[in-house]
PDB file of C-alpha atoms in Angstrom:
ATOM      1  CA  UNK A 170       0.023 -19.945  18.245  1.00 43.00           C
ATOM      2  CA  UNK A 171      -0.324 -16.697  16.281  1.00 65.00           C
ATOM      3  CA  UNK A 172      -0.162 -16.722  12.484  1.00 84.00           C
ATOM      4  CA  UNK A 173       0.649 -13.003  12.327  1.00 93.00           C
ATOM      5  CA  UNK A 174       3.541 -12.441   9.910  1.00 95.00           C
ATOM      6  CA  UNK A 175       5.495  -9.183   9.949  1.00 96.00           C
ATOM      7  CA  UNK A 176       7.839  -8.357   7.083  1.00 97.00           C
ATOM      8  CA  UNK A 177       9.241  -4.869   7.626  1.00 98.00           C
ATOM      9  CA  UNK A 178      12.164  -5.846   9.861  1.00 97.00           C
ATOM     10  CA  UNK A 179      13.091  -8.841   7.698  1.00 97.00           C
ATOM     11  CA  UNK A 180      14.919  -6.520   5.294  1.00 97.00           C
ATOM     12  CA  UNK A 181      17.860  -4.795   7.023  1.00 96.00           C
ATOM     13  CA  UNK A 182      18.713  -1.145   6.519  1.00 96.00           C
ATOM     14  CA  UNK A 183      19.123   2.233   8.119  1.00 96.00           C
ATOM     15  CA  UNK A 184      15.763   3.663   9.207  1.00 97.00           C
ATOM     16  CA  UNK A 185      14.551   7.222   8.701  1.00 98.00           C
ATOM     17  CA  UNK A 186      11.117   8.773   9.107  1.00 98.00           C
ATOM     18  CA  UNK A 187       8.957   9.424   6.048  1.00 98.00           C
ATOM     19  CA  UNK A 188       8.492  13.210   5.884  1.00 98.00           C
ATOM     20  CA  UNK A 189       5.061  14.595   6.778  1.00 98.00           C
ATOM     21  CA  UNK A 190       3.220  17.477   5.174  1.00 97.00           C
ATOM     22  CA  UNK A 191      -0.117  18.951   6.230  1.00 98.00           C
ATOM     23  CA  UNK A 192      -2.721  18.984   3.461  1.00 98.00           C
ATOM     24  CA  UNK A 193      -3.695  22.481   4.582  1.00 97.00           C
ATOM     25  CA  UNK A 194      -0.253  23.720   3.489  1.00 97.00           C
ATOM     26  CA  UNK A 195       0.089  21.575   0.357  1.00 98.00           C
ATOM     27  CA  UNK A 196      -1.078  23.039  -2.930  1.00 97.00           C
ATOM     28  CA  UNK A 197      -1.342  20.947  -6.092  1.00 98.00           C
ATOM     29  CA  UNK A 198       1.776  22.295  -7.827  1.00 97.00           C
ATOM     30  CA  UNK A 199       3.942  21.804  -4.739  1.00 97.00           C
ATOM     31  CA  UNK A 200       2.735  18.216  -4.369  1.00 98.00           C
ATOM     32  CA  UNK A 201       3.410  17.541  -8.038  1.00 97.00           C
ATOM     33  CA  UNK A 202       6.868  19.137  -8.223  1.00 96.00           C
ATOM     34  CA  UNK A 203       8.246  18.375  -4.775  1.00 97.00           C
ATOM     35  CA  UNK A 204       7.003  14.804  -4.429  1.00 97.00           C
ATOM     36  CA  UNK A 205       5.644  13.244  -7.633  1.00 97.00           C
ATOM     37  CA  UNK A 206       8.192  14.608 -10.119  1.00 95.00           C
ATOM     38  CA  UNK A 207      10.957  14.348  -7.515  1.00 95.00           C
ATOM     39  CA  UNK A 208       9.836  10.782  -6.627  1.00 95.00           C
ATOM     40  CA  UNK A 209       9.881  11.416  -2.870  1.00 97.00           C
ATOM     41  CA  UNK A 210       7.533   9.557  -0.517  1.00 98.00           C
ATOM     42  CA  UNK A 211       5.503  11.663   1.894  1.00 98.00           C
ATOM     43  CA  UNK A 212       2.771  11.286   4.511  1.00 98.00           C
ATOM     44  CA  UNK A 213       0.013  13.847   3.999  1.00 98.00           C
ATOM     45  CA  UNK A 214      -2.012  14.597   7.118  1.00 98.00           C
ATOM     46  CA  UNK A 215      -5.491  16.046   7.371  1.00 97.00           C
ATOM     47  CA  UNK A 216      -6.260  15.366   3.718  1.00 96.00           C
ATOM     48  CA  UNK A 217      -9.542  13.486   4.127  1.00 98.00           C
ATOM     49  CA  UNK A 218     -11.105  15.114   7.178  1.00 97.00           C
ATOM     50  CA  UNK A 219     -14.263  15.841   5.174  1.00 97.00           C
ATOM     51  CA  UNK A 220     -14.684  12.318   3.747  1.00 98.00           C
ATOM     52  CA  UNK A 221     -17.795  10.621   5.214  1.00 98.00           C
ATOM     53  CA  UNK A 222     -15.905   7.299   5.163  1.00 98.00           C
ATOM     54  CA  UNK A 223     -13.569   8.469   7.910  1.00 98.00           C
ATOM     55  CA  UNK A 224     -16.419   8.306  10.427  1.00 98.00           C
ATOM     56  CA  UNK A 225     -18.886   5.887   8.871  1.00 98.00           C
ATOM     57  CA  UNK A 226     -16.394   3.105   8.123  1.00 98.00           C
ATOM     58  CA  UNK A 227     -15.514   2.645  11.791  1.00 98.00           C
ATOM     59  CA  UNK A 228     -18.855   0.806  12.011  1.00 98.00           C
ATOM     60  CA  UNK A 229     -18.529  -2.721  10.619  1.00 98.00           C
ATOM     61  CA  UNK A 230     -22.297  -3.211  10.477  1.00 98.00           C
ATOM     62  CA  UNK A 231     -22.630  -0.064   8.356  1.00 98.00           C
ATOM     63  CA  UNK A 232     -20.083  -1.458   5.898  1.00 98.00           C
ATOM     64  CA  UNK A 233     -21.790  -4.862   5.788  1.00 98.00           C
ATOM     65  CA  UNK A 234     -25.215  -3.307   5.258  1.00 98.00           C
ATOM     66  CA  UNK A 235     -23.883  -1.321   2.282  1.00 98.00           C
ATOM     67  CA  UNK A 236     -21.790  -4.118   0.732  1.00 98.00           C
ATOM     68  CA  UNK A 237     -24.480  -5.157  -1.742  1.00 97.00           C
ATOM     69  CA  UNK A 238     -23.827  -8.488  -3.439  1.00 96.00           C
ATOM     70  CA  UNK A 239     -20.057  -7.963  -3.651  1.00 97.00           C
ATOM     71  CA  UNK A 240     -17.937 -11.095  -3.297  1.00 97.00           C
ATOM     72  CA  UNK A 241     -14.307 -10.965  -2.218  1.00 96.00           C
ATOM     73  CA  UNK A 242     -11.313 -13.230  -1.856  1.00 94.00           C
ATOM     74  CA  UNK A 243     -10.771 -14.100   1.807  1.00 95.00           C
ATOM     75  CA  UNK A 244      -7.462 -15.486   3.050  1.00 92.00           C
ATOM     76  CA  UNK A 245      -6.376 -16.362   6.587  1.00 91.00           C
ATOM     77  CA  UNK A 246      -2.806 -15.149   6.183  1.00 91.00           C
ATOM     78  CA  UNK A 247      -0.812 -12.086   5.199  1.00 93.00           C
ATOM     79  CA  UNK A 248      -0.579 -10.958   1.565  1.00 91.00           C
ATOM     80  CA  UNK A 249       2.291 -12.890  -0.022  1.00 90.00           C
ATOM     81  CA  UNK A 250       4.237 -12.207  -3.199  1.00 88.00           C
ATOM     82  CA  UNK A 251       3.866 -13.661  -5.778  1.00 80.00           C
ATOM     83  CA  UNK A 252       0.170 -13.586  -4.970  1.00 78.00           C
ATOM     84  CA  UNK A 253      -1.802 -14.908  -7.923  1.00 78.00           C
ATOM     85  CA  UNK A 254      -1.322 -18.635  -7.368  1.00 77.00           C
ATOM     86  CA  UNK A 255      -2.069 -18.254  -3.681  1.00 76.00           C
ATOM     87  CA  UNK A 256      -5.212 -16.165  -3.977  1.00 76.00           C
ATOM     88  CA  UNK A 257      -6.552 -18.168  -6.916  1.00 80.00           C
ATOM     89  CA  UNK A 258      -7.018 -20.963  -4.368  1.00 81.00           C
ATOM     90  CA  UNK A 259      -8.476 -18.777  -1.626  1.00 84.00           C
ATOM     91  CA  UNK A 260     -12.182 -18.724  -0.848  1.00 86.00           C
ATOM     92  CA  UNK A 261     -14.558 -16.327  -2.608  1.00 93.00           C
ATOM     93  CA  UNK A 262     -17.188 -15.215  -0.101  1.00 96.00           C
ATOM     94  CA  UNK A 263     -19.852 -12.503   0.273  1.00 98.00           C
ATOM     95  CA  UNK A 264     -18.287  -9.292   1.544  1.00 98.00           C
ATOM     96  CA  UNK A 265     -21.047  -8.598   4.093  1.00 98.00           C
ATOM     97  CA  UNK A 266     -20.769 -11.990   5.795  1.00 98.00           C
ATOM     98  CA  UNK A 267     -16.967 -11.848   5.703  1.00 98.00           C
ATOM     99  CA  UNK A 268     -16.934  -8.485   7.476  1.00 98.00           C
ATOM    100  CA  UNK A 269     -19.195  -9.798  10.212  1.00 98.00           C
ATOM    101  CA  UNK A 270     -17.061 -12.928  10.626  1.00 97.00           C
ATOM    102  CA  UNK A 271     -13.942 -10.777  10.893  1.00 97.00           C
ATOM    103  CA  UNK A 272     -15.569  -8.563  13.525  1.00 97.00           C
ATOM    104  CA  UNK A 273     -16.511 -11.616  15.606  1.00 97.00           C
ATOM    105  CA  UNK A 274     -13.073 -13.254  15.350  1.00 96.00           C
ATOM    106  CA  UNK A 275     -10.420 -13.563  18.056  1.00 95.00           C
ATOM    107  CA  UNK A 276      -8.010 -10.618  18.509  1.00 95.00           C
ATOM    108  CA  UNK A 277      -5.080 -12.561  17.030  1.00 95.00           C
ATOM    109  CA  UNK A 278      -6.946 -14.133  14.094  1.00 97.00           C
ATOM    110  CA  UNK A 279      -5.627 -13.205  10.663  1.00 96.00           C
ATOM    111  CA  UNK A 280      -7.876 -12.171   7.784  1.00 96.00           C
ATOM    112  CA  UNK A 281      -7.079 -10.580   4.454  1.00 95.00           C
ATOM    113  CA  UNK A 282      -9.387  -9.376   1.724  1.00 95.00           C
ATOM    114  CA  UNK A 283      -6.865  -8.257  -0.900  1.00 92.00           C
ATOM    115  CA  UNK A 284      -7.591  -5.514  -3.401  1.00 93.00           C
ATOM    116  CA  UNK A 285     -11.166  -5.411  -4.599  1.00 95.00           C
ATOM    117  CA  UNK A 286     -13.460  -2.930  -6.327  1.00 95.00           C
ATOM    118  CA  UNK A 287     -15.439  -0.754  -3.947  1.00 97.00           C
ATOM    119  CA  UNK A 288     -19.180  -1.343  -3.670  1.00 97.00           C
ATOM    120  CA  UNK A 289     -21.110   1.626  -5.054  1.00 96.00           C
ATOM    121  CA  UNK A 290     -22.413   2.652  -1.633  1.00 97.00           C
ATOM    122  CA  UNK A 291     -18.872   2.618  -0.223  1.00 98.00           C
ATOM    123  CA  UNK A 292     -17.574   4.682  -3.120  1.00 97.00           C
ATOM    124  CA  UNK A 293     -20.130   7.380  -2.343  1.00 97.00           C
ATOM    125  CA  UNK A 294     -18.463   7.901   1.066  1.00 98.00           C
ATOM    126  CA  UNK A 295     -15.154   8.976  -0.484  1.00 98.00           C
ATOM    127  CA  UNK A 296     -14.081  12.461  -1.523  1.00 97.00           C
ATOM    128  CA  UNK A 297     -11.271  14.000  -3.516  1.00 97.00           C
ATOM    129  CA  UNK A 298      -7.742  15.017  -2.579  1.00 98.00           C
ATOM    130  CA  UNK A 299      -7.351  18.807  -2.528  1.00 96.00           C
ATOM    131  CA  UNK A 300      -3.720  18.495  -3.645  1.00 98.00           C
ATOM    132  CA  UNK A 301      -4.542  16.289  -6.674  1.00 98.00           C
ATOM    133  CA  UNK A 302      -6.771  18.184  -9.130  1.00 96.00           C
ATOM    134  CA  UNK A 303      -8.066  16.598 -12.322  1.00 96.00           C
ATOM    135  CA  UNK A 304      -5.220  17.985 -14.453  1.00 96.00           C
ATOM    136  CA  UNK A 305      -2.815  15.765 -12.508  1.00 97.00           C
ATOM    137  CA  UNK A 306      -5.197  12.941 -11.621  1.00 97.00           C
ATOM    138  CA  UNK A 307      -4.993  11.179 -14.984  1.00 96.00           C
ATOM    139  CA  UNK A 308      -6.013   7.590 -15.642  1.00 96.00           C
ATOM    140  CA  UNK A 309      -3.245   5.151 -14.590  1.00 96.00           C
ATOM    141  CA  UNK A 310      -1.577   2.975 -17.198  1.00 94.00           C
ATOM    142  CA  UNK A 311      -1.482  -0.372 -15.396  1.00 93.00           C
ATOM    143  CA  UNK A 312      -3.247  -0.362 -12.050  1.00 95.00           C
ATOM    144  CA  UNK A 313      -6.956   0.177 -11.339  1.00 96.00           C
ATOM    145  CA  UNK A 314      -7.733   3.733 -10.348  1.00 97.00           C
ATOM    146  CA  UNK A 315      -9.418   2.743  -7.065  1.00 97.00           C
ATOM    147  CA  UNK A 316      -9.043  -0.351  -4.876  1.00 97.00           C
ATOM    148  CA  UNK A 317      -9.759  -1.147  -1.266  1.00 98.00           C
ATOM    149  CA  UNK A 318      -8.072  -3.582   1.132  1.00 97.00           C
ATOM    150  CA  UNK A 319      -9.719  -4.931   4.282  1.00 98.00           C
ATOM    151  CA  UNK A 320      -7.698  -6.936   6.793  1.00 98.00           C
ATOM    152  CA  UNK A 321      -7.142  -7.959  10.375  1.00 98.00           C
ATOM    153  CA  UNK A 322      -3.571  -8.678  11.524  1.00 98.00           C
ATOM    154  CA  UNK A 323      -2.493  -9.087   7.883  1.00 97.00           C
ATOM    155  CA  UNK A 324       0.473  -7.246   6.415  1.00 96.00           C
ATOM    156  CA  UNK A 325       1.758  -7.216   2.856  1.00 96.00           C
ATOM    157  CA  UNK A 326       4.985  -8.673   1.533  1.00 97.00           C
ATOM    158  CA  UNK A 327       7.717  -6.418   0.158  1.00 97.00           C
ATOM    159  CA  UNK A 328       6.934  -5.445  -3.434  1.00 95.00           C
ATOM    160  CA  UNK A 329       7.047  -2.478  -5.787  1.00 93.00           C
ATOM    161  CA  UNK A 330       5.011  -0.998  -8.622  1.00 92.00           C
ATOM    162  CA  UNK A 331       6.988  -0.422 -11.795  1.00 87.00           C
ATOM    163  CA  UNK A 332       4.643   2.270 -13.051  1.00 90.00           C
ATOM    164  CA  UNK A 333       1.783   4.528 -11.876  1.00 95.00           C
ATOM    165  CA  UNK A 334       1.673   6.703  -8.771  1.00 96.00           C
ATOM    166  CA  UNK A 335      -0.108   5.528  -5.616  1.00 97.00           C
ATOM    167  CA  UNK A 336      -1.862   7.325  -2.781  1.00 98.00           C
ATOM    168  CA  UNK A 337      -2.427   4.925   0.105  1.00 98.00           C
ATOM    169  CA  UNK A 338      -5.184   6.245   2.363  1.00 98.00           C
ATOM    170  CA  UNK A 339      -5.798   4.711   5.773  1.00 98.00           C
ATOM    171  CA  UNK A 340      -9.489   4.783   6.669  1.00 98.00           C
ATOM    172  CA  UNK A 341      -9.547   2.482   9.681  1.00 98.00           C
ATOM    173  CA  UNK A 342      -6.899   0.972  11.956  1.00 98.00           C
ATOM    174  CA  UNK A 343      -3.160   1.587  12.064  1.00 98.00           C
ATOM    175  CA  UNK A 344      -0.259   0.023  10.213  1.00 97.00           C
ATOM    176  CA  UNK A 345       3.475   0.367   9.823  1.00 98.00           C
ATOM    177  CA  UNK A 346       4.705   1.368   6.369  1.00 98.00           C
ATOM    178  CA  UNK A 347       8.302   1.028   5.194  1.00 98.00           C
ATOM    179  CA  UNK A 348       9.624   2.043   1.769  1.00 98.00           C
ATOM    180  CA  UNK A 349      12.998   2.125   0.110  1.00 97.00           C
ATOM    181  CA  UNK A 350      14.517   2.813  -3.286  1.00 95.00           C
ATOM    182  CA  UNK A 351      17.318   0.719  -4.739  1.00 93.00           C
ATOM    183  CA  UNK A 352      20.168   2.131  -6.801  1.00 90.00           C
ATOM    184  CA  UNK A 353      22.211   0.440  -9.495  1.00 85.00           C
ATOM    185  CA  UNK A 354      24.523  -1.077  -6.881  1.00 87.00           C
ATOM    186  CA  UNK A 355      21.903  -2.549  -4.550  1.00 92.00           C
ATOM    187  CA  UNK A 356      19.106  -3.379  -7.021  1.00 90.00           C
ATOM    188  CA  UNK A 357      20.356  -6.717  -8.302  1.00 90.00           C
ATOM    189  CA  UNK A 358      21.256  -8.245  -4.933  1.00 92.00           C
ATOM    190  CA  UNK A 359      18.287  -7.012  -2.921  1.00 95.00           C
ATOM    191  CA  UNK A 360      15.794  -7.894  -5.641  1.00 93.00           C
ATOM    192  CA  UNK A 361      17.154 -11.431  -5.945  1.00 94.00           C
ATOM    193  CA  UNK A 362      17.020 -12.031  -2.180  1.00 95.00           C
ATOM    194  CA  UNK A 363      13.537 -10.623  -1.643  1.00 95.00           C
ATOM    195  CA  UNK A 364      11.987 -12.331  -4.650  1.00 93.00           C
ATOM    196  CA  UNK A 365      13.493 -15.627  -3.505  1.00 94.00           C
ATOM    197  CA  UNK A 366      11.854 -15.034  -0.093  1.00 94.00           C
ATOM    198  CA  UNK A 367      15.211 -15.659   1.595  1.00 96.00           C
ATOM    199  CA  UNK A 368      14.405 -12.881   4.076  1.00 96.00           C
ATOM    200  CA  UNK A 369      11.780 -15.200   5.607  1.00 95.00           C
ATOM    201  CA  UNK A 370      14.369 -17.868   6.426  1.00 94.00           C
ATOM    202  CA  UNK A 371      15.639 -17.947  10.008  1.00 93.00           C
ATOM    203  CA  UNK A 372      18.612 -15.615  10.089  1.00 92.00           C
ATOM    204  CA  UNK A 373      17.596 -14.244   6.697  1.00 93.00           C
ATOM    205  CA  UNK A 374      19.496 -10.990   7.239  1.00 92.00           C
ATOM    206  CA  UNK A 375      22.727 -12.862   6.537  1.00 93.00           C
ATOM    207  CA  UNK A 376      21.749 -13.179   2.866  1.00 95.00           C
ATOM    208  CA  UNK A 377      21.953  -9.401   2.388  1.00 95.00           C
ATOM    209  CA  UNK A 378      25.519  -8.283   1.515  1.00 92.00           C
ATOM    210  CA  UNK A 379      26.886  -6.414   4.562  1.00 89.00           C
ATOM    211  CA  UNK A 380      28.796  -3.992   2.332  1.00 91.00           C
ATOM    212  CA  UNK A 381      25.545  -2.796   0.736  1.00 91.00           C
ATOM    213  CA  UNK A 382      23.243  -0.545   2.706  1.00 88.00           C
ATOM    214  CA  UNK A 383      19.842   0.987   2.061  1.00 95.00           C
ATOM    215  CA  UNK A 384      17.759   3.622   3.820  1.00 96.00           C
ATOM    216  CA  UNK A 385      14.247   2.516   4.762  1.00 98.00           C
ATOM    217  CA  UNK A 386      11.760   5.346   5.218  1.00 98.00           C
ATOM    218  CA  UNK A 387       9.111   4.356   7.734  1.00 98.00           C
ATOM    219  CA  UNK A 388       6.068   5.616   9.591  1.00 98.00           C
ATOM    220  CA  UNK A 389       2.964   4.523  11.450  1.00 98.00           C
ATOM    221  CA  UNK A 390      -0.187   5.620   9.665  1.00 98.00           C
ATOM    222  CA  UNK A 391      -3.616   5.829  11.233  1.00 97.00           C
ATOM    223  CA  UNK A 392      -7.089   6.671  10.019  1.00 98.00           C
ATOM    224  CA  UNK A 393      -6.951   9.942   8.107  1.00 98.00           C
ATOM    225  CA  UNK A 394      -3.344   9.681   6.890  1.00 98.00           C
ATOM    226  CA  UNK A 395      -2.399   9.481   3.204  1.00 98.00           C
ATOM    227  CA  UNK A 396       0.957   8.106   2.028  1.00 98.00           C
ATOM    228  CA  UNK A 397       2.322   8.887  -1.416  1.00 98.00           C
ATOM    229  CA  UNK A 398       4.421   5.933  -2.653  1.00 97.00           C
ATOM    230  CA  UNK A 399       6.371   6.567  -5.863  1.00 95.00           C
ATOM    231  CA  UNK A 400       6.796   3.806  -8.457  1.00 94.00           C
ATOM    232  CA  UNK A 401       9.897   1.623  -8.155  1.00 92.00           C
ATOM    233  CA  UNK A 402       9.958   2.099  -4.376  1.00 96.00           C
ATOM    234  CA  UNK A 403       9.808  -1.216  -2.584  1.00 97.00           C
ATOM    235  CA  UNK A 404       7.284  -1.196   0.261  1.00 97.00           C
ATOM    236  CA  UNK A 405       6.361  -3.596   3.026  1.00 98.00           C
ATOM    237  CA  UNK A 406       3.388  -3.307   5.368  1.00 98.00           C
ATOM    238  CA  UNK A 407       2.889  -4.610   8.920  1.00 98.00           C
ATOM    239  CA  UNK A 408      -0.304  -4.383  10.992  1.00 96.00           C
ATOM    240  CA  UNK A 409       0.168  -2.130  14.011  1.00 97.00           C
ATOM    241  CA  UNK A 410      -2.881  -3.151  16.014  1.00 97.00           C
ATOM    242  CA  UNK A 411      -5.271  -6.093  16.209  1.00 96.00           C
ATOM    243  CA  UNK A 412      -8.283  -4.224  14.863  1.00 97.00           C
ATOM    244  CA  UNK A 413      -9.983  -4.390  11.489  1.00 98.00           C
ATOM    245  CA  UNK A 414      -8.062  -2.194   9.069  1.00 98.00           C
ATOM    246  CA  UNK A 415      -9.211  -0.601   5.832  1.00 98.00           C
ATOM    247  CA  UNK A 416      -6.900   0.943   3.261  1.00 98.00           C
ATOM    248  CA  UNK A 417      -7.963   2.734   0.088  1.00 98.00           C
ATOM    249  CA  UNK A 418      -5.493   2.889  -2.825  1.00 98.00           C
ATOM    250  CA  UNK A 419      -5.874   5.540  -5.514  1.00 98.00           C
ATOM    251  CA  UNK A 420      -3.578   5.390  -8.541  1.00 97.00           C
ATOM    252  CA  UNK A 421      -2.856   8.015 -11.163  1.00 97.00           C
ATOM    253  CA  UNK A 422      -0.572   8.281 -14.165  1.00 96.00           C
ATOM    254  CA  UNK A 423       3.105   9.037 -13.693  1.00 94.00           C
ATOM    255  CA  UNK A 424       4.567  12.168 -15.292  1.00 90.00           C
ATOM    256  CA  UNK A 425       6.332  11.654 -18.612  1.00 81.00           C
ATOM    257  CA  UNK A 426       9.809  11.581 -17.074  1.00 75.00           C
ATOM    258  CA  UNK A 427       8.701   8.981 -14.545  1.00 69.00           C
ATOM    259  CA  UNK A 428       7.467   6.741 -17.357  1.00 73.00           C
ATOM    260  CA  UNK A 429      10.783   7.190 -19.173  1.00 75.00           C
ATOM    261  CA  UNK A 430      12.646   6.216 -15.997  1.00 73.00           C
ATOM    262  CA  UNK A 431      10.580   3.036 -15.738  1.00 68.00           C
ATOM    263  CA  UNK A 432      11.296   2.161 -19.373  1.00 71.00           C
ATOM    264  CA  UNK A 433      15.036   2.673 -18.789  1.00 70.00           C
ATOM    265  CA  UNK A 434      14.774   0.578 -15.628  1.00 62.00           C
ATOM    266  CA  UNK A 435      13.072  -2.279 -17.506  1.00 63.00           C
ATOM    267  CA  UNK A 436      15.529  -1.897 -20.370  1.00 58.00           C
ATOM    268  CA  UNK A 437      18.354  -2.546 -17.926  1.00 61.00           C
ATOM    269  CA  UNK A 438      16.791  -5.872 -17.004  1.00 55.00           C
ATOM    270  CA  UNK A 439      14.861  -4.976 -13.840  1.00 54.00           C
ATOM    271  CA  UNK A 440      11.153  -5.659 -13.380  1.00 54.00           C
TER     272      UNK A 440
END
């Protein structure tokens, strides 16, 4: 019996495609004004074609050989929320051996190595985003600047980041990404249901008020795609194949108005 858990369809809503923009046609000021300041999610294509990781990281043995003495948390399930209590009890294992075990596993086995700091040799395989120059790429307030996620058949529960901007870069494998923003009318009800994990109950859709509707923006990302996810947007992730997947998350500071919006949001009782 498969232990693969998928979360995207557990939250009902109208579905629309996340817009796509080619990196070749996306200058820094357009990215900042049209997406970051406007708080609009977007898939950016062709942004990391020159990163060595895009080719080298398809080779699991290469990754293992350059993992150094890094240890990671290894779980045999999807990434739940809240996560701390769960992952505090998960095994801590050498990254190199864990990668090899994952590569040798059955196609439906589930593995998750949640966010960890990149080994130095891995970090050297990454580049920069042409649309995010240093004047905009400022140190985030809450989240680490760089994290990496390695998984097989493991998605991530619906959650949001209250502050800091996130670029989610797919370096290996494919996955389904769904995001939505809640307004004053839907925020209280949807937040209560999701945080209570009622959407995982059989027939969980019935807990969502039928008179309230949201729009879920979705896409399938594959190696080479970058997704910009604004703060306060809920997002859920499902695996889209049975291969090893690697996702790199880069965070940067929100513009001043975005920080003010978060403070107003928290001031109104939402976290």
